[in-house]
Every structure is written in structure tokens, then in C-alpha cells.
């Protein structure tokens, strides 16, 4: 038992430590990155404000009213800016002579001191136009700061002066150290809980195994009446004691579920990528004119966002089958249908397919947007796939008795009557002529049916006279 316990605990501990290390490191990295981005934004905002104020200083410093009206206002503005960012601001002329130092205590003139700003910083700033560094600013500061330098230019875009904004890096470092300490404490706590859980689990596992080992030894010694008592609980050990075949069957079911999940997720992710590729190809080959490219780029942006949402929800099909509550929202389903049709523009053009839309200008529905989009997309994709060259696709949509009715009809080879009952089955691919162009996974119509059922609707298909029609209805739920 000690050996089994040691192995289990070691495995659990290694997995937990590795998992916490990866997740903790990723979390700390993200927090640190966000903190750095916040500091960067703070520096940029402070630098922009300082440049604007200093530009006014250079424009007015030689005027007769400078000392009387503008000197105090400029210093107050720079002092307030330093207080806002919690740092220090250095102002100099184009030759590097230090003119002002502003901090939380005030803004002080340095023209009489003859101090110069660091030569290296001035050279980098004037040559590159921008200066960023994390340091003590060559000894001008007592602690490490994030430093950003900007050039103040006159109307002719000639350097008039420079501004260096310095924000302490202390808070970011302290946050990183605090997160690291919390991460270490959590890892230790989880390891202790793992030790306790391992003891309980291993003891529960060992008892029936010892009984089985004892029975096996008796059986080996010739006591063929020896039997291992069945565990009190009908769990995995109970099934193993009964028969190996039961265990094998359970493992087979798990494998089929895993493969089905991977196939379903792949199908969902492929949809937006196909749309994005079509728009990009249309822009690259000139099919989409320059004046319409912005519109299509916005559609591409929407598809990328939807793809990100799908990637963050890799168990989409599994959740649909789990009976979870739908995340419903109000949206215009007519606009959704039009966007789907536009997404197939290239395929429709290649096959010379005519699309007839008989849908309302606007039709609001309360449903789960992404899954409903996928359901309609799958139906249209199926219609395009099996419509012959020069064929027609008709899309009809209307509100009927408080329900949304959606019909899509495509011309082309029909589905044999003995195969219709299978078209909504998972992984079904008919071997009829309709399948000659099929390269899908057999999940599209299954997903569509699942989505429609989840929304409290019904779906059916009929195929005759070289036409195939899919129709579903769902409650509007306004």
C-alpha cells in the first residue's frame, strides 16, 4: 500500500505542481502585462499633456505677460500633472538644458542651475523621436522608474524642447511579488489537500483489490470455490469484478464520445474560418471592390470575434446536449441571414447559383445568437453544397402564430425517401448522389437539429421533384 500510495501521490503532486506552475505563471504574466500596459498608457497620456503645456510655455515665455500671467499657470499645470501620474517630469530645451522639474511637491525652475539632461537620453530622443526606458534616468532618480521622452516641436516641426515623464515602477514590482507569494501558498495548500485525498482514495481502491488478490491466491492454490466479494458500491471496481467486457464497453463509449466531441468542435470552428477566407480572397483577387472593402473587413472582424468566442467554448456540442440554459439575446435574424448569404458569395458565383430571398426587412428574435447562427449557416451550407450548377436556392422566413418559420429550398438531386430519416443523425453521410460533393464531417445537420430542439422548435426535411426543402419553426420568445 505504501508503494501504491507513494506512486499515486507523486503523480498527483507532479500534475498539480505542473498545472499550477503553468496556470500561475500565465496568470502572473498576464497581470504583469496588463499592469505594464496601464503604466504605458499612463505615461503616454501624461507625456501628451506635458507636451501640450510645454508647447504653450515655449510660445509665450518671451512675451511680456509671461511672468505676470502664464508662469504660475504653467507651473501649476505641470505640478497637477505630476500629481496625477504620481511621478516626476523633466522639461528641457532642444540643447538639453534643464528648465523645470515637476513632482508632487511642485514645479521648480532650473534655468539658473545650469543642469543638463542626460546626453544619451537627449541623443536617443532627438534621433528617434521617442524615448522609453526603465531605469533611474542616469542617476536623476533615486529608484527605478518607467521613463518616456517626447519632443516639443514648433510650427515648422523643429525641436523646441523636450519632456521626460517618469513614473515609479515600484507598484508593478510589488504586485508581482504579492502574486508570487499567493501562488506559492496556494500550491502548498493544494498539495496538502492532495495528500489527504490520495490517502482516502487509495484506501478505498486497495480494499477490494486485496480481496481479489486473496481470492486469486486461493484459486491458484486449488481452492476453485474462492470468490472475491463484490464491493458494496456498484462502481468501476464492481464492474471490473463482474467482467472485463463491461469495462471494455465503457472505455469504448468514452472513446466514441471523445471523437464525437472533437469532430463537433472542428466543424464549429471551420465555419467562421471559411467565411473569413472567402472575404480575404475576394479582397485579394479584386472581386470585392475597394469602396466595399471596409464593409467586408468589418464582417471579417465580426467573424474573428465569433471565432474567438467559439475557441473559448470548445465543448459547444456537449453543452447543447447537456440541457444547459440558453444564453438568449435579442437580435435581427433577417440581418443574420443576409450576412450568411454574403459569406457564400464566392461559392454562389462559382456555381452560378441564384438565391431568392423572401424574408422580412427586419425580424427580431430572442435566441442564443452563436448557436442559432450555426444552425442557419449549416442549412445554407448544405443547400449550396448540393445545388447543381446554375441552380436556385430559395430562402423563406416569416412570423407565423408567434413562431419563426424558416424554409430553405434548393434544386438538385433529391434525397432517397429511405434515407431521409437518417439525415439528422450524428456523423451520417449518405452514399447517394447528394454525397458526391460532400467533404463534411456529417455533423452539420445534427448540430442544426440539436440547436432547434434546444430552442423549443421542430425541424423536418422533404425531398421530391429534384428539390430538397428543410424547414424549422421556433418560438419568437419576445
Tab-separated table of C-alpha atoms in Angstrom:
chain	number	residue	atom	x	y	z
A	1	UNK	CA	0.000	0.000	0.000
A	2	UNK	CA	2.805	2.386	0.787
A	3	UNK	CA	4.287	1.870	-2.664
A	4	UNK	CA	0.924	2.424	-4.394
A	5	UNK	CA	0.238	5.438	-2.225
A	6	UNK	CA	3.667	6.892	-2.994
A	7	UNK	CA	3.198	6.455	-6.741
A	8	UNK	CA	-0.280	7.974	-6.755
A	9	UNK	CA	0.727	10.894	-4.575
A	10	UNK	CA	3.817	11.554	-6.666
A	11	UNK	CA	1.795	11.571	-9.882
A	12	UNK	CA	-0.924	13.791	-8.418
A	13	UNK	CA	1.643	16.123	-6.916
A	14	UNK	CA	3.601	16.421	-10.168
A	15	UNK	CA	0.448	17.102	-12.189
A	16	UNK	CA	-0.759	19.711	-9.696
A	17	UNK	CA	2.623	21.427	-9.422
A	18	UNK	CA	2.998	21.458	-13.204
A	19	UNK	CA	-0.558	22.683	-13.696
A	20	UNK	CA	-0.239	25.374	-11.043
A	21	UNK	CA	3.127	26.416	-12.439
A	22	UNK	CA	1.751	26.822	-15.944
A	23	UNK	CA	-1.508	28.461	-14.889
A	24	UNK	CA	0.110	30.583	-12.185
A	25	UNK	CA	2.880	31.724	-14.483
A	26	UNK	CA	0.376	32.558	-17.218
A	27	UNK	CA	-1.806	34.450	-14.740
A	28	UNK	CA	1.093	36.409	-13.265
A	29	UNK	CA	2.392	37.158	-16.739
A	30	UNK	CA	-0.996	38.455	-17.838
A	31	UNK	CA	-1.430	40.588	-14.732
A	32	UNK	CA	2.085	41.950	-15.131
A	33	UNK	CA	1.438	42.636	-18.822
A	34	UNK	CA	-1.808	44.427	-18.085
A	35	UNK	CA	-0.064	46.431	-15.380
A	36	UNK	CA	2.686	47.356	-17.812
A	37	UNK	CA	0.128	48.357	-20.417
A	38	UNK	CA	-1.616	50.515	-17.834
A	39	UNK	CA	1.702	52.171	-16.957
A	40	UNK	CA	2.426	52.646	-20.645
A	41	UNK	CA	-0.958	54.281	-21.199
A	42	UNK	CA	-0.440	56.440	-18.124
A	43	UNK	CA	2.950	57.521	-19.447
A	44	UNK	CA	1.562	58.299	-22.902
A	45	UNK	CA	-1.315	60.349	-21.510
A	46	UNK	CA	0.940	62.269	-19.146
A	47	UNK	CA	3.501	62.820	-21.898
A	48	UNK	CA	0.877	64.181	-24.304
A	49	UNK	CA	-0.472	66.592	-21.702
A	50	UNK	CA	3.027	67.698	-20.701
A	51	UNK	CA	3.989	68.320	-24.339
A	52	UNK	CA	0.873	70.455	-24.920
A	53	UNK	CA	1.506	72.543	-21.801
A	54	UNK	CA	5.203	72.925	-22.576
A	55	UNK	CA	4.456	73.947	-26.169
A	56	UNK	CA	2.390	76.822	-24.779
A	57	UNK	CA	5.317	77.688	-22.480
A	58	UNK	CA	7.757	77.963	-25.394
A	59	UNK	CA	5.269	80.040	-27.350
A	60	UNK	CA	4.663	82.508	-24.514
A	61	UNK	CA	7.863	82.576	-22.490
A	62	UNK	CA	9.265	85.591	-24.350
A	63	UNK	CA	6.023	87.561	-24.135
A	64	UNK	CA	5.579	90.472	-21.769
A	65	UNK	CA	2.789	88.699	-19.912
A	66	UNK	CA	4.796	85.512	-19.159
A	67	UNK	CA	5.854	86.332	-15.629
A	68	UNK	CA	2.579	88.035	-14.738
A	69	UNK	CA	0.004	85.629	-16.139
A	70	UNK	CA	1.369	82.402	-17.596
A	71	UNK	CA	4.356	81.385	-15.430
A	72	UNK	CA	2.261	80.417	-12.410
A	73	UNK	CA	-0.377	78.732	-14.586
A	74	UNK	CA	2.245	76.599	-16.357
A	75	UNK	CA	3.878	75.521	-13.107
A	76	UNK	CA	0.529	74.681	-11.560
A	77	UNK	CA	-0.441	72.620	-14.606
A	78	UNK	CA	2.834	70.665	-14.529
A	79	UNK	CA	2.521	70.139	-10.775
A	80	UNK	CA	-1.015	68.792	-11.174
A	81	UNK	CA	0.137	66.536	-13.993
A	82	UNK	CA	2.947	65.134	-11.835
A	83	UNK	CA	0.464	64.532	-9.028
A	84	UNK	CA	-1.917	62.743	-11.388
A	85	UNK	CA	0.712	60.295	-12.617
A	86	UNK	CA	2.500	60.086	-9.258
A	87	UNK	CA	5.873	60.698	-10.876
A	88	UNK	CA	8.428	63.296	-11.929
A	89	UNK	CA	8.565	65.423	-15.090
A	90	UNK	CA	11.757	66.934	-16.532
A	91	UNK	CA	11.463	69.784	-19.048
A	92	UNK	CA	14.431	70.939	-21.113
A	93	UNK	CA	15.271	72.935	-24.200
A	94	UNK	CA	16.444	71.485	-27.516
A	95	UNK	CA	20.078	71.551	-26.321
A	96	UNK	CA	19.371	69.518	-23.189
A	97	UNK	CA	19.435	72.372	-20.681
A	98	UNK	CA	17.135	71.565	-17.755
A	99	UNK	CA	14.373	74.173	-17.443
A	100	UNK	CA	11.852	72.683	-14.970
A	101	UNK	CA	11.426	69.762	-12.614
A	102	UNK	CA	7.844	68.954	-11.621
A	103	UNK	CA	6.807	66.454	-8.967
A	104	UNK	CA	4.052	66.026	-6.402
A	105	UNK	CA	5.538	68.845	-4.293
A	106	UNK	CA	5.542	71.472	-7.045
A	107	UNK	CA	7.148	72.650	-10.279
A	108	UNK	CA	10.568	74.293	-9.882
A	109	UNK	CA	12.561	76.336	-12.370
A	110	UNK	CA	16.080	75.026	-13.063
A	111	UNK	CA	17.260	77.622	-15.597
A	112	UNK	CA	19.705	79.200	-13.152
A	113	UNK	CA	21.257	75.902	-12.063
A	114	UNK	CA	22.909	75.154	-15.387
A	115	UNK	CA	21.961	71.459	-15.075
A	116	UNK	CA	21.803	69.412	-18.247
A	117	UNK	CA	19.632	66.453	-19.076
A	118	UNK	CA	21.452	63.128	-19.735
A	119	UNK	CA	23.257	63.355	-23.066
A	120	UNK	CA	22.476	59.746	-24.030
A	121	UNK	CA	18.755	60.264	-23.424
A	122	UNK	CA	18.762	63.515	-25.416
A	123	UNK	CA	20.596	61.938	-28.358
A	124	UNK	CA	18.240	58.954	-28.463
A	125	UNK	CA	15.150	61.149	-28.175
A	126	UNK	CA	16.157	63.675	-30.844
A	127	UNK	CA	17.284	60.964	-33.272
A	128	UNK	CA	14.373	58.540	-32.817
A	129	UNK	CA	11.617	60.993	-31.877
A	130	UNK	CA	10.658	58.920	-28.833
A	131	UNK	CA	12.452	57.594	-25.761
A	132	UNK	CA	11.386	54.807	-23.413
A	133	UNK	CA	13.413	53.175	-20.678
A	134	UNK	CA	13.112	51.534	-17.266
A	135	UNK	CA	15.910	52.917	-15.083
A	136	UNK	CA	16.904	55.618	-12.599
A	137	UNK	CA	17.280	58.015	-15.555
A	138	UNK	CA	21.063	58.044	-15.287
A	139	UNK	CA	21.028	58.873	-11.596
A	140	UNK	CA	18.472	61.669	-11.698
A	141	UNK	CA	16.022	59.473	-9.766
A	142	UNK	CA	16.536	57.510	-6.553
A	143	UNK	CA	14.568	54.439	-7.701
A	144	UNK	CA	13.754	52.627	-10.926
A	145	UNK	CA	11.098	54.424	-12.998
A	146	UNK	CA	9.367	53.933	-16.314
A	147	UNK	CA	10.627	56.852	-18.404
A	148	UNK	CA	9.086	58.237	-21.603
A	149	UNK	CA	10.577	61.132	-23.518
A	150	UNK	CA	8.836	63.297	-26.113
A	151	UNK	CA	9.958	66.166	-28.354
A	152	UNK	CA	8.186	69.532	-28.260
A	153	UNK	CA	8.137	70.929	-31.809
A	154	UNK	CA	7.294	74.343	-33.216
A	155	UNK	CA	5.096	75.088	-36.205
A	156	UNK	CA	7.946	74.225	-38.556
A	157	UNK	CA	8.338	70.802	-36.840
A	158	UNK	CA	11.745	71.813	-35.492
A	159	UNK	CA	12.676	70.701	-31.947
A	160	UNK	CA	11.815	73.378	-29.434
A	161	UNK	CA	12.356	71.399	-26.307
A	162	UNK	CA	11.968	68.010	-24.636
A	163	UNK	CA	9.810	66.456	-21.909
A	164	UNK	CA	10.682	63.335	-19.887
A	165	UNK	CA	7.875	61.795	-17.813
A	166	UNK	CA	8.984	59.330	-15.120
A	167	UNK	CA	6.555	57.034	-13.254
A	168	UNK	CA	7.785	54.777	-10.395
A	169	UNK	CA	7.908	51.049	-11.187
A	170	UNK	CA	7.548	50.125	-7.523
A	171	UNK	CA	3.825	49.281	-7.625
A	172	UNK	CA	4.251	46.848	-10.520
A	173	UNK	CA	7.100	45.047	-8.763
A	174	UNK	CA	5.161	44.827	-5.515
A	175	UNK	CA	2.135	43.396	-7.333
A	176	UNK	CA	4.321	40.744	-8.967
A	177	UNK	CA	5.821	39.735	-5.615
A	178	UNK	CA	2.401	39.549	-3.934
A	179	UNK	CA	1.013	37.355	-6.693
A	180	UNK	CA	4.042	35.089	-6.479
A	181	UNK	CA	3.564	34.640	-2.725
A	182	UNK	CA	-0.130	33.859	-3.158
A	183	UNK	CA	0.708	31.347	-5.888
A	184	UNK	CA	3.236	29.534	-3.671
A	185	UNK	CA	0.825	29.399	-0.707
A	186	UNK	CA	-1.983	28.043	-2.881
A	187	UNK	CA	0.291	25.381	-4.334
A	188	UNK	CA	1.306	24.206	-0.862
A	189	UNK	CA	-2.326	24.152	0.316
A	190	UNK	CA	-3.451	22.130	-2.695
A	191	UNK	CA	-0.604	19.664	-2.229
A	192	UNK	CA	-1.702	19.092	1.366
A	193	UNK	CA	-5.284	18.523	0.234
A	194	UNK	CA	-3.967	16.156	-2.421
A	195	UNK	CA	-2.152	14.153	0.247
A	196	UNK	CA	-5.363	13.742	2.277
A	197	UNK	CA	-7.459	12.927	-0.803
A	198	UNK	CA	-4.870	10.404	-2.001
A	199	UNK	CA	-4.947	8.543	1.319
A	200	UNK	CA	-8.737	8.263	1.194
A	201	UNK	CA	-8.876	7.289	-2.476
A	202	UNK	CA	-6.071	4.719	-2.271
A	203	UNK	CA	-7.558	3.066	0.807
A	204	UNK	CA	-10.919	2.784	-0.957
A	205	UNK	CA	-9.226	1.277	-4.002
A	206	UNK	CA	-6.961	-1.101	-2.091
A	207	UNK	CA	-9.582	-2.930	-0.038
A	208	UNK	CA	-11.404	-4.663	-2.937
A	209	UNK	CA	-8.078	-5.240	-4.696
A	210	UNK	CA	-6.727	-7.042	-1.632
A	211	UNK	CA	-9.861	-9.193	-1.545
A	212	UNK	CA	-9.378	-10.000	-5.221
A	213	UNK	CA	-5.703	-10.809	-4.650
A	214	UNK	CA	-6.577	-13.121	-1.764
A	215	UNK	CA	-9.186	-14.892	-3.879
A	216	UNK	CA	-6.667	-15.214	-6.708
A	217	UNK	CA	-4.098	-16.786	-4.400
A	218	UNK	CA	-6.671	-19.279	-3.082
A	219	UNK	CA	-7.702	-20.070	-6.613
A	220	UNK	CA	-4.047	-20.615	-7.583
A	221	UNK	CA	-3.678	-22.914	-4.610
A	222	UNK	CA	-6.517	-25.059	-5.886
A	223	UNK	CA	-9.470	-23.597	-3.999
A	224	UNK	CA	-11.710	-23.144	-7.016
A	225	UNK	CA	-14.592	-22.134	-4.818
A	226	UNK	CA	-12.782	-18.959	-3.807
A	227	UNK	CA	-14.543	-15.851	-4.924
A	228	UNK	CA	-13.843	-12.177	-4.469
A	229	UNK	CA	-16.701	-10.486	-2.686
A	230	UNK	CA	-18.409	-7.831	-4.701
A	231	UNK	CA	-17.877	-4.275	-3.486
A	232	UNK	CA	-20.799	-2.721	-1.692
A	233	UNK	CA	-20.993	0.111	-4.186
A	234	UNK	CA	-21.595	-0.529	-7.841
A	235	UNK	CA	-18.648	1.484	-9.097
A	236	UNK	CA	-15.787	0.801	-11.502
A	237	UNK	CA	-14.302	-1.871	-9.196
A	238	UNK	CA	-17.664	-3.597	-9.052
A	239	UNK	CA	-17.806	-3.646	-12.876
A	240	UNK	CA	-14.224	-4.935	-13.082
A	241	UNK	CA	-15.061	-7.768	-10.684
A	242	UNK	CA	-18.103	-8.747	-12.718
A	243	UNK	CA	-16.463	-8.836	-16.143
A	244	UNK	CA	-13.751	-7.370	-18.314
A	245	UNK	CA	-16.189	-6.926	-21.161
A	246	UNK	CA	-18.225	-4.384	-19.224
A	247	UNK	CA	-15.088	-2.344	-18.651
A	248	UNK	CA	-14.112	-2.603	-22.314
A	249	UNK	CA	-17.554	-1.441	-23.387
A	250	UNK	CA	-17.369	1.547	-21.057
A	251	UNK	CA	-13.971	2.511	-22.462
A	252	UNK	CA	-15.314	2.220	-25.994
A	253	UNK	CA	-18.179	4.583	-25.158
A	254	UNK	CA	-15.728	7.095	-23.724
A	255	UNK	CA	-13.607	6.960	-26.885
A	256	UNK	CA	-16.620	7.438	-29.141
A	257	UNK	CA	-17.739	10.410	-27.080
A	258	UNK	CA	-14.269	11.942	-27.309
A	259	UNK	CA	-14.103	11.545	-31.080
A	260	UNK	CA	-17.574	12.937	-31.485
A	261	UNK	CA	-16.653	15.962	-29.414
A	262	UNK	CA	-13.503	16.650	-31.467
A	263	UNK	CA	-15.426	16.327	-34.712
A	264	UNK	CA	-18.184	18.648	-33.493
A	265	UNK	CA	-15.721	21.302	-32.339
A	266	UNK	CA	-13.783	21.092	-35.612
A	267	UNK	CA	-16.994	21.596	-37.544
A	268	UNK	CA	-17.920	24.672	-35.498
A	269	UNK	CA	-14.508	26.276	-35.876
A	270	UNK	CA	-14.334	25.664	-39.612
A	271	UNK	CA	-17.451	27.722	-40.337
A	272	UNK	CA	-16.178	31.226	-39.466
A	273	UNK	CA	-12.748	30.458	-40.911
A	274	UNK	CA	-14.346	29.586	-44.269
A	275	UNK	CA	-16.229	32.886	-44.271
A	276	UNK	CA	-13.110	34.872	-43.362
A	277	UNK	CA	-11.082	33.132	-46.074
A	278	UNK	CA	-13.772	33.916	-48.656
A	279	UNK	CA	-13.803	37.627	-47.819
A	280	UNK	CA	-10.000	37.855	-47.749
A	281	UNK	CA	-9.710	36.049	-51.095
A	282	UNK	CA	-12.321	38.401	-52.525
A	283	UNK	CA	-10.305	41.431	-51.406
A	284	UNK	CA	-7.002	39.988	-52.668
A	285	UNK	CA	-8.248	38.942	-56.094
A	286	UNK	CA	-10.209	42.155	-56.616
A	287	UNK	CA	-13.674	40.584	-56.565
A	288	UNK	CA	-14.551	42.930	-53.706
A	289	UNK	CA	-14.102	46.491	-54.905
A	290	UNK	CA	-12.023	48.958	-52.825
A	291	UNK	CA	-15.075	51.030	-51.939
A	292	UNK	CA	-16.685	47.969	-50.332
A	293	UNK	CA	-13.609	46.608	-48.602
A	294	UNK	CA	-14.255	48.451	-45.349
A	295	UNK	CA	-17.693	46.849	-45.086
A	296	UNK	CA	-16.285	43.374	-45.682
A	297	UNK	CA	-13.411	43.997	-43.296
A	298	UNK	CA	-15.973	44.784	-40.609
A	299	UNK	CA	-17.676	41.494	-41.393
A	300	UNK	CA	-14.294	39.750	-41.127
A	301	UNK	CA	-13.766	41.421	-37.756
A	302	UNK	CA	-17.141	40.148	-36.574
A	303	UNK	CA	-16.312	36.634	-37.747
A	304	UNK	CA	-12.947	36.695	-35.953
A	305	UNK	CA	-14.659	37.752	-32.757
A	306	UNK	CA	-17.175	34.961	-33.167
A	307	UNK	CA	-14.324	32.522	-33.811
A	308	UNK	CA	-12.677	33.645	-30.573
A	309	UNK	CA	-15.902	33.032	-28.698
A	310	UNK	CA	-16.100	29.548	-30.191
A	311	UNK	CA	-12.497	28.815	-29.260
A	312	UNK	CA	-13.277	29.787	-25.669
A	313	UNK	CA	-16.178	27.364	-25.666
A	314	UNK	CA	-14.702	24.167	-27.114
A	315	UNK	CA	-17.464	21.981	-25.699
A	316	UNK	CA	-20.262	23.583	-27.715
A	317	UNK	CA	-21.947	20.377	-28.847
A	318	UNK	CA	-21.531	18.752	-25.466
A	319	UNK	CA	-23.195	21.725	-23.789
A	320	UNK	CA	-26.067	21.631	-26.264
A	321	UNK	CA	-26.698	18.031	-25.292
A	322	UNK	CA	-26.326	18.664	-21.568
A	323	UNK	CA	-29.627	20.509	-21.192
A	324	UNK	CA	-27.946	23.746	-20.128
A	325	UNK	CA	-29.884	27.014	-20.070
A	326	UNK	CA	-29.522	29.013	-23.291
A	327	UNK	CA	-27.886	32.449	-23.193
A	328	UNK	CA	-30.636	34.210	-25.140
A	329	UNK	CA	-30.456	37.729	-26.525
A	330	UNK	CA	-32.455	39.872	-28.934
A	331	UNK	CA	-31.062	40.237	-32.468
A	332	UNK	CA	-32.182	40.795	-36.058
A	333	UNK	CA	-32.396	37.365	-37.691
A	334	UNK	CA	-33.033	38.939	-41.123
A	335	UNK	CA	-29.660	40.678	-40.986
A	336	UNK	CA	-28.099	37.393	-39.860
A	337	UNK	CA	-29.498	35.586	-42.907
A	338	UNK	CA	-28.246	38.312	-45.241
A	339	UNK	CA	-24.759	38.099	-43.723
A	340	UNK	CA	-24.727	34.339	-44.158
A	341	UNK	CA	-25.686	34.680	-47.821
A	342	UNK	CA	-22.948	37.285	-48.346
A	343	UNK	CA	-20.479	34.891	-46.742
A	344	UNK	CA	-21.206	32.371	-49.516
A	345	UNK	CA	-20.946	34.943	-52.287
A	346	UNK	CA	-17.835	33.412	-53.827
A	347	UNK	CA	-19.218	29.853	-53.891
A	348	UNK	CA	-22.525	31.057	-55.284
A	349	UNK	CA	-20.722	32.910	-58.066
A	350	UNK	CA	-18.540	29.943	-58.918
A	351	UNK	CA	-21.552	27.622	-59.287
A	352	UNK	CA	-23.791	30.319	-60.879
A	353	UNK	CA	-26.417	29.720	-58.221
A	354	UNK	CA	-29.304	32.155	-57.968
A	355	UNK	CA	-30.525	32.994	-54.469
A	356	UNK	CA	-34.086	34.146	-53.885
A	357	UNK	CA	-34.688	35.772	-50.505
A	358	UNK	CA	-38.254	36.098	-49.253
A	359	UNK	CA	-37.601	37.425	-45.772
A	360	UNK	CA	-38.792	40.456	-43.762
A	361	UNK	CA	-36.683	43.598	-43.813
A	362	UNK	CA	-36.290	43.253	-40.050
A	363	UNK	CA	-37.255	40.314	-37.865
A	364	UNK	CA	-36.279	40.321	-34.197
A	365	UNK	CA	-35.939	37.064	-32.291
A	366	UNK	CA	-34.801	36.158	-28.802
A	367	UNK	CA	-32.404	33.229	-29.040
A	368	UNK	CA	-28.792	32.249	-28.468
A	369	UNK	CA	-27.026	34.157	-31.235
A	370	UNK	CA	-23.994	31.984	-31.968
A	371	UNK	CA	-25.713	28.584	-31.898
A	372	UNK	CA	-28.647	29.911	-33.956
A	373	UNK	CA	-26.195	31.397	-36.476
A	374	UNK	CA	-24.512	27.992	-36.722
A	375	UNK	CA	-27.828	26.229	-37.327
A	376	UNK	CA	-28.865	28.559	-40.189
A	377	UNK	CA	-25.335	28.537	-41.608
A	378	UNK	CA	-25.308	24.733	-41.722
A	379	UNK	CA	-28.598	24.646	-43.625
A	380	UNK	CA	-27.379	27.191	-46.180
A	381	UNK	CA	-24.020	25.449	-46.488
A	382	UNK	CA	-25.835	22.163	-47.118
A	383	UNK	CA	-28.021	23.819	-49.788
A	384	UNK	CA	-25.048	25.378	-51.598
A	385	UNK	CA	-23.153	22.096	-51.475
A	386	UNK	CA	-25.892	20.071	-53.159
A	387	UNK	CA	-27.303	22.624	-55.602
A	388	UNK	CA	-26.337	21.871	-59.178
A	389	UNK	CA	-24.562	24.339	-61.479
A	390	UNK	CA	-26.952	27.147	-62.392
A	391	UNK	CA	-29.473	26.025	-59.790
A	392	UNK	CA	-31.611	28.025	-57.398
A	393	UNK	CA	-31.771	28.386	-53.620
A	394	UNK	CA	-34.902	29.893	-52.108
A	395	UNK	CA	-34.948	31.191	-48.536
A	396	UNK	CA	-38.310	31.941	-46.934
A	397	UNK	CA	-38.770	33.341	-43.439
A	398	UNK	CA	-41.859	34.702	-41.687
A	399	UNK	CA	-43.609	35.029	-38.347
A	400	UNK	CA	-46.445	32.520	-38.095
A	401	UNK	CA	-48.613	32.331	-34.952
A	402	UNK	CA	-45.912	33.660	-32.668
A	403	UNK	CA	-43.253	31.369	-34.110
A	404	UNK	CA	-40.443	31.976	-36.570
A	405	UNK	CA	-40.764	29.782	-39.661
A	406	UNK	CA	-37.636	29.280	-41.769
A	407	UNK	CA	-37.599	27.347	-45.070
A	408	UNK	CA	-34.678	26.785	-47.411
A	409	UNK	CA	-35.222	25.019	-50.743
A	410	UNK	CA	-32.514	24.024	-53.194
A	411	UNK	CA	-32.743	22.451	-56.615
A	412	UNK	CA	-30.668	19.422	-57.450
A	413	UNK	CA	-30.582	15.709	-56.790
A	414	UNK	CA	-33.087	14.669	-54.153
A	415	UNK	CA	-32.625	12.542	-51.068
A	416	UNK	CA	-33.993	8.986	-51.361
A	417	UNK	CA	-37.069	8.532	-49.198
A	418	UNK	CA	-35.500	5.638	-47.286
A	419	UNK	CA	-32.554	7.869	-46.302
A	420	UNK	CA	-34.453	10.973	-45.142
A	421	UNK	CA	-34.925	9.651	-41.603
A	422	UNK	CA	-31.128	9.459	-41.173
A	423	UNK	CA	-30.067	12.934	-42.391
A	424	UNK	CA	-30.152	14.478	-38.897
A	425	UNK	CA	-28.148	11.648	-37.290
A	426	UNK	CA	-24.681	12.389	-35.978
A	427	UNK	CA	-21.921	11.539	-38.481
A	428	UNK	CA	-24.418	10.415	-41.108
A	429	UNK	CA	-23.201	10.711	-44.687
A	430	UNK	CA	-25.396	9.178	-47.331
A	431	UNK	CA	-23.771	7.348	-50.212
A	432	UNK	CA	-26.280	8.749	-52.684
A	433	UNK	CA	-25.545	11.207	-55.451
A	434	UNK	CA	-26.075	14.051	-52.988
A	435	UNK	CA	-22.884	12.959	-51.299
A	436	UNK	CA	-20.623	13.255	-54.292
A	437	UNK	CA	-19.573	16.790	-53.289
A	438	UNK	CA	-19.681	16.203	-49.577
A	439	UNK	CA	-16.475	16.695	-47.638
A	440	UNK	CA	-18.084	17.490	-44.275
A	441	UNK	CA	-17.971	15.567	-41.056
A	442	UNK	CA	-21.641	14.629	-41.001
A	443	UNK	CA	-22.329	16.905	-38.048
A	444	UNK	CA	-23.870	19.972	-39.670
A	445	UNK	CA	-27.489	18.842	-39.773
A	446	UNK	CA	-27.133	17.093	-36.424
A	447	UNK	CA	-25.987	20.378	-34.849
A	448	UNK	CA	-28.827	22.242	-36.554
A	449	UNK	CA	-31.433	19.834	-35.219
A	450	UNK	CA	-29.928	19.988	-31.714
A	451	UNK	CA	-29.982	23.795	-31.730
A	452	UNK	CA	-33.579	23.939	-32.969
A	453	UNK	CA	-34.691	21.444	-30.296
A	454	UNK	CA	-32.852	23.435	-27.626
A	455	UNK	CA	-34.852	26.496	-28.664
A	456	UNK	CA	-38.133	24.577	-28.352
A	457	UNK	CA	-38.604	24.174	-32.090
A	458	UNK	CA	-39.187	21.459	-34.685
A	459	UNK	CA	-37.373	20.670	-37.913
A	460	UNK	CA	-38.132	18.414	-40.850
A	461	UNK	CA	-36.991	17.737	-44.407
A	462	UNK	CA	-38.752	16.710	-47.588
A	463	UNK	CA	-37.241	15.906	-50.954
A	464	UNK	CA	-39.059	15.332	-54.259
A	465	UNK	CA	-39.252	16.644	-57.823
A	466	UNK	CA	-35.480	17.289	-57.752
A	467	UNK	CA	-35.905	19.748	-54.896
A	468	UNK	CA	-34.966	19.444	-51.239
A	469	UNK	CA	-36.535	21.582	-48.534
A	470	UNK	CA	-35.522	21.981	-44.904
A	471	UNK	CA	-37.967	23.758	-42.605
A	472	UNK	CA	-37.891	24.606	-38.922
A	473	UNK	CA	-40.029	26.656	-36.563
A	474	UNK	CA	-39.086	28.053	-33.170
A	475	UNK	CA	-40.883	30.337	-30.689
A	476	UNK	CA	-40.012	34.027	-31.072
A	477	UNK	CA	-39.980	34.479	-27.257
A	478	UNK	CA	-40.248	38.250	-27.417
